[in-house]
CSV table of N, CA and C in Angstrom, one decimal:
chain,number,residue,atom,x,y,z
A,1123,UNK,N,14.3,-13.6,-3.1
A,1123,UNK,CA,13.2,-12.7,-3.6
A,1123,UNK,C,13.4,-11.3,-3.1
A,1124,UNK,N,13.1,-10.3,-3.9
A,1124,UNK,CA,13.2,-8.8,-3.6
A,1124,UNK,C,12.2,-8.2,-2.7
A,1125,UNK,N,12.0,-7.4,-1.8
A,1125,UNK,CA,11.3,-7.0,-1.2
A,1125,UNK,C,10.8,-5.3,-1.8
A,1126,UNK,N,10.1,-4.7,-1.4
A,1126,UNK,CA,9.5,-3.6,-1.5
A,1126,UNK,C,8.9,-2.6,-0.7
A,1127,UNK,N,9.3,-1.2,-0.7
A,1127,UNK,CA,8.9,-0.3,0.5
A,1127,UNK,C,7.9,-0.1,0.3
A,1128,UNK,N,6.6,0.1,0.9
A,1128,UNK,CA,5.2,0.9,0.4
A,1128,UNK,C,4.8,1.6,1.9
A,1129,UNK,N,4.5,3.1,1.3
A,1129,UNK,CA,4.4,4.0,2.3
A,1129,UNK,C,2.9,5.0,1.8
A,1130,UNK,N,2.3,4.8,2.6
A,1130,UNK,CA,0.8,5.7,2.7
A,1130,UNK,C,1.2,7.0,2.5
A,1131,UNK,N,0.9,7.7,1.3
A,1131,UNK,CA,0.9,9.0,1.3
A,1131,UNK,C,0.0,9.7,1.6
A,1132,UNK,N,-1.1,9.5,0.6
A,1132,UNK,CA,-2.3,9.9,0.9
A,1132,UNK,C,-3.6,9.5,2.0
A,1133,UNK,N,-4.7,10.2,2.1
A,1133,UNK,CA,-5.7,9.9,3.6
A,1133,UNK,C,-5.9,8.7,2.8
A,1134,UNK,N,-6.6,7.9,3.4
A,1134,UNK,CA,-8.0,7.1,2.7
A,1134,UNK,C,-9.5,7.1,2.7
A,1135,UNK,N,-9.5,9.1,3.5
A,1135,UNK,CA,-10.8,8.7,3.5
A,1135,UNK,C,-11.3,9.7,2.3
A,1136,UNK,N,-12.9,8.7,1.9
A,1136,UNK,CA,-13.0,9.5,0.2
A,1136,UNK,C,-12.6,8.2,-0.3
A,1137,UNK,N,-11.8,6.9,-0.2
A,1137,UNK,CA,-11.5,5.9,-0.6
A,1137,UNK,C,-12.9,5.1,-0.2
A,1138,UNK,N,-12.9,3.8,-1.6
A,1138,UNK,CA,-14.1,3.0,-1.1
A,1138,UNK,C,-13.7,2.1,-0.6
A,1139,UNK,N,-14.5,1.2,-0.1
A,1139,UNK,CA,-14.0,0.0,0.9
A,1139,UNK,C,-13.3,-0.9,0.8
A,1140,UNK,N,-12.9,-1.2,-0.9
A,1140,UNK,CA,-12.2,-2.2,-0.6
A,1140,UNK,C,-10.8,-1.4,-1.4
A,1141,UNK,N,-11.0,-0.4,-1.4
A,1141,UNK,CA,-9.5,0.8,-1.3
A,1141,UNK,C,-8.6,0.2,0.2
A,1142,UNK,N,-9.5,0.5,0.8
A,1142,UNK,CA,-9.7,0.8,2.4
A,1142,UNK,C,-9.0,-0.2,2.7
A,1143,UNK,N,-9.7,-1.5,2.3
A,1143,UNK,CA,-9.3,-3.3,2.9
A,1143,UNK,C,-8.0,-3.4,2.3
A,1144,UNK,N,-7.7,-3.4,1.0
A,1144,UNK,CA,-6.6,-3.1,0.5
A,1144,UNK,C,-5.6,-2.7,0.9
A,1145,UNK,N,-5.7,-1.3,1.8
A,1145,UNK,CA,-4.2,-0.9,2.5
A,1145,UNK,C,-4.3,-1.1,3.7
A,1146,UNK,N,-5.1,-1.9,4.4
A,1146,UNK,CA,-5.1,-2.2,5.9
A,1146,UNK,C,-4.7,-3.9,5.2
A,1147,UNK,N,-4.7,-4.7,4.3
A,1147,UNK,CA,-4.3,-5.7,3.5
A,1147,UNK,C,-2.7,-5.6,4.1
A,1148,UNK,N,-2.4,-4.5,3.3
A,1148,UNK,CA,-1.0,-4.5,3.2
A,1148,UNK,C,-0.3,-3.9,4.5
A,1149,UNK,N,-1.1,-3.5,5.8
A,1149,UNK,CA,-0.6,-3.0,7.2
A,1149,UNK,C,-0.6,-1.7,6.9
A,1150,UNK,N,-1.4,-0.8,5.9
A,1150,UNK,CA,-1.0,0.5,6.2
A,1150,UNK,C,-2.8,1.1,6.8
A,1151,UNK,N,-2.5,1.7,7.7
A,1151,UNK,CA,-3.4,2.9,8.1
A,1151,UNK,C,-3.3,4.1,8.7
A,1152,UNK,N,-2.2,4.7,9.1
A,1152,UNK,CA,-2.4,5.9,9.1
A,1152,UNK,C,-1.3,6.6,7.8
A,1153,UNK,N,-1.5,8.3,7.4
A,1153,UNK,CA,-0.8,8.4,6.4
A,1153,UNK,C,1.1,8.4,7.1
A,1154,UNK,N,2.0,8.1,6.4
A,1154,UNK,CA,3.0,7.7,6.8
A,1154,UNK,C,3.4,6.8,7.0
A,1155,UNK,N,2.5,5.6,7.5
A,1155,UNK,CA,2.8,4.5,8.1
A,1155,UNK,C,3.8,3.4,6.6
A,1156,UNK,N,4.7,2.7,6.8
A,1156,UNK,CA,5.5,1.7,5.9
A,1156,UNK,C,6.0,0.5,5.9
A,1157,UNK,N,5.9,-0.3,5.4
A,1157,UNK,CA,6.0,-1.5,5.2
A,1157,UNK,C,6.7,-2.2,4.2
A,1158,UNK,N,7.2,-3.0,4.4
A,1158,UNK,CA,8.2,-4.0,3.7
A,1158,UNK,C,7.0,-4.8,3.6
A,1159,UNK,N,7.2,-5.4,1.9
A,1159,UNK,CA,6.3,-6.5,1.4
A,1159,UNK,C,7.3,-7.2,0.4
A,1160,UNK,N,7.0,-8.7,0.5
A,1160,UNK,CA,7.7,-9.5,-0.7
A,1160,UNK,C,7.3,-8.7,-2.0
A,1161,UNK,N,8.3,-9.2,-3.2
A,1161,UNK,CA,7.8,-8.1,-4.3
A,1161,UNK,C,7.2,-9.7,-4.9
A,1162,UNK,N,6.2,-9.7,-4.9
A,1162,UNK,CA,5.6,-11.0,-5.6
A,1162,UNK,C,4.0,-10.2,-6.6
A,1163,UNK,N,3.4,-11.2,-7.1
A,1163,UNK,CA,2.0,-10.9,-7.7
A,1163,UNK,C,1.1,-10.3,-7.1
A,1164,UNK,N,0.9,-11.1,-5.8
A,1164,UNK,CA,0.2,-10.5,-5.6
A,1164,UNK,C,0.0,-9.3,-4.3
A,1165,UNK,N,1.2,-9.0,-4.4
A,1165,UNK,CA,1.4,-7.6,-3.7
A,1165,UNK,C,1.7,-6.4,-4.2
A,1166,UNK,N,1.8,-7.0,-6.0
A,1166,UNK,CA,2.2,-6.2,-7.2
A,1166,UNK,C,0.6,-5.7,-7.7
A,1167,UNK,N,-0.4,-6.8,-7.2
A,1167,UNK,CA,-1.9,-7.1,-7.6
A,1167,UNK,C,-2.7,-5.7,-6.6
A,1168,UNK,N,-1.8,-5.6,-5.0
A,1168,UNK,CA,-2.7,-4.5,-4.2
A,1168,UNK,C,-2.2,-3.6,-4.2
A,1169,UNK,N,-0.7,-3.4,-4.6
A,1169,UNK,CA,-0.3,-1.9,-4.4
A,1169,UNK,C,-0.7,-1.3,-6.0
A,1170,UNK,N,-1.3,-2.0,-7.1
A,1170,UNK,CA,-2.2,-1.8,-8.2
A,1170,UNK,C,-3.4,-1.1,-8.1
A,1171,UNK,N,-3.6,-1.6,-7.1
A,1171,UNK,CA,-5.1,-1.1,-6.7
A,1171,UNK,C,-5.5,0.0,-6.2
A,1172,UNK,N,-4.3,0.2,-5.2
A,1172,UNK,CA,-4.2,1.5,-4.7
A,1172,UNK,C,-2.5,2.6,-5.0
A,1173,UNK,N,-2.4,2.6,-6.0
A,1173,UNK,CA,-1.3,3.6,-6.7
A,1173,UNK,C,-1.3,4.6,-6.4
A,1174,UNK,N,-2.8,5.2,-6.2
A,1174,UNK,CA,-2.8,6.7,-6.1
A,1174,UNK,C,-2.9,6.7,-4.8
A,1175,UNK,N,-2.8,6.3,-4.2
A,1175,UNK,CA,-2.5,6.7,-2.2
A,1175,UNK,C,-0.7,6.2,-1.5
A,1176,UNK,N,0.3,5.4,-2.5
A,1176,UNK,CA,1.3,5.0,-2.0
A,1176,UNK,C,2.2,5.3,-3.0
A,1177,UNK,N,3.4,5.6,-1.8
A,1177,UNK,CA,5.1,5.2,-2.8
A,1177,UNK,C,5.3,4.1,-2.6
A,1178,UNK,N,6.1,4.2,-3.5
A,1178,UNK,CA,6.4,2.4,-3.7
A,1178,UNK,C,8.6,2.5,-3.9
A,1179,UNK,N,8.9,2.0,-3.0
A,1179,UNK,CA,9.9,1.9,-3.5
A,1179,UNK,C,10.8,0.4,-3.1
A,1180,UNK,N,12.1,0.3,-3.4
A,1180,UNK,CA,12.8,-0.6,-2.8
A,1180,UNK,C,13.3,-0.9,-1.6
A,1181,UNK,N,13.1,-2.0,-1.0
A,1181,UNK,CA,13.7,-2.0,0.1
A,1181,UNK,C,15.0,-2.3,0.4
């Protein structure tokens, strides 16, 4: 299975809470911070949620 880069670009604050729960979900909280995620549904389902605060790329 393929994995995927997801990198905090944006603050989150001004995001609502479950913006919030969402990228501390996925290990991100400060901006910069990056993480390797399986590329599955439902990681496809949170980085959905929050598009407009991350890059997304391959790992």
């Amino acid at each position: 299975m393929a994995d995927i880069k997801v990198k905090l670009v944006k603050s989150l604050i001004g995001s609502n809470k479950s913006q919030i729960a969402t990228a501390h979900a996925l290990g991100l909280k400060k901006i910069g911070d990056e993480k390797v995620q399986p590329d599955n549904a439902a990681t496809q389902g949170k980085v959905k949620k929050i598009v407009h605060l991350v890059q997304v790329s391959e790992a």
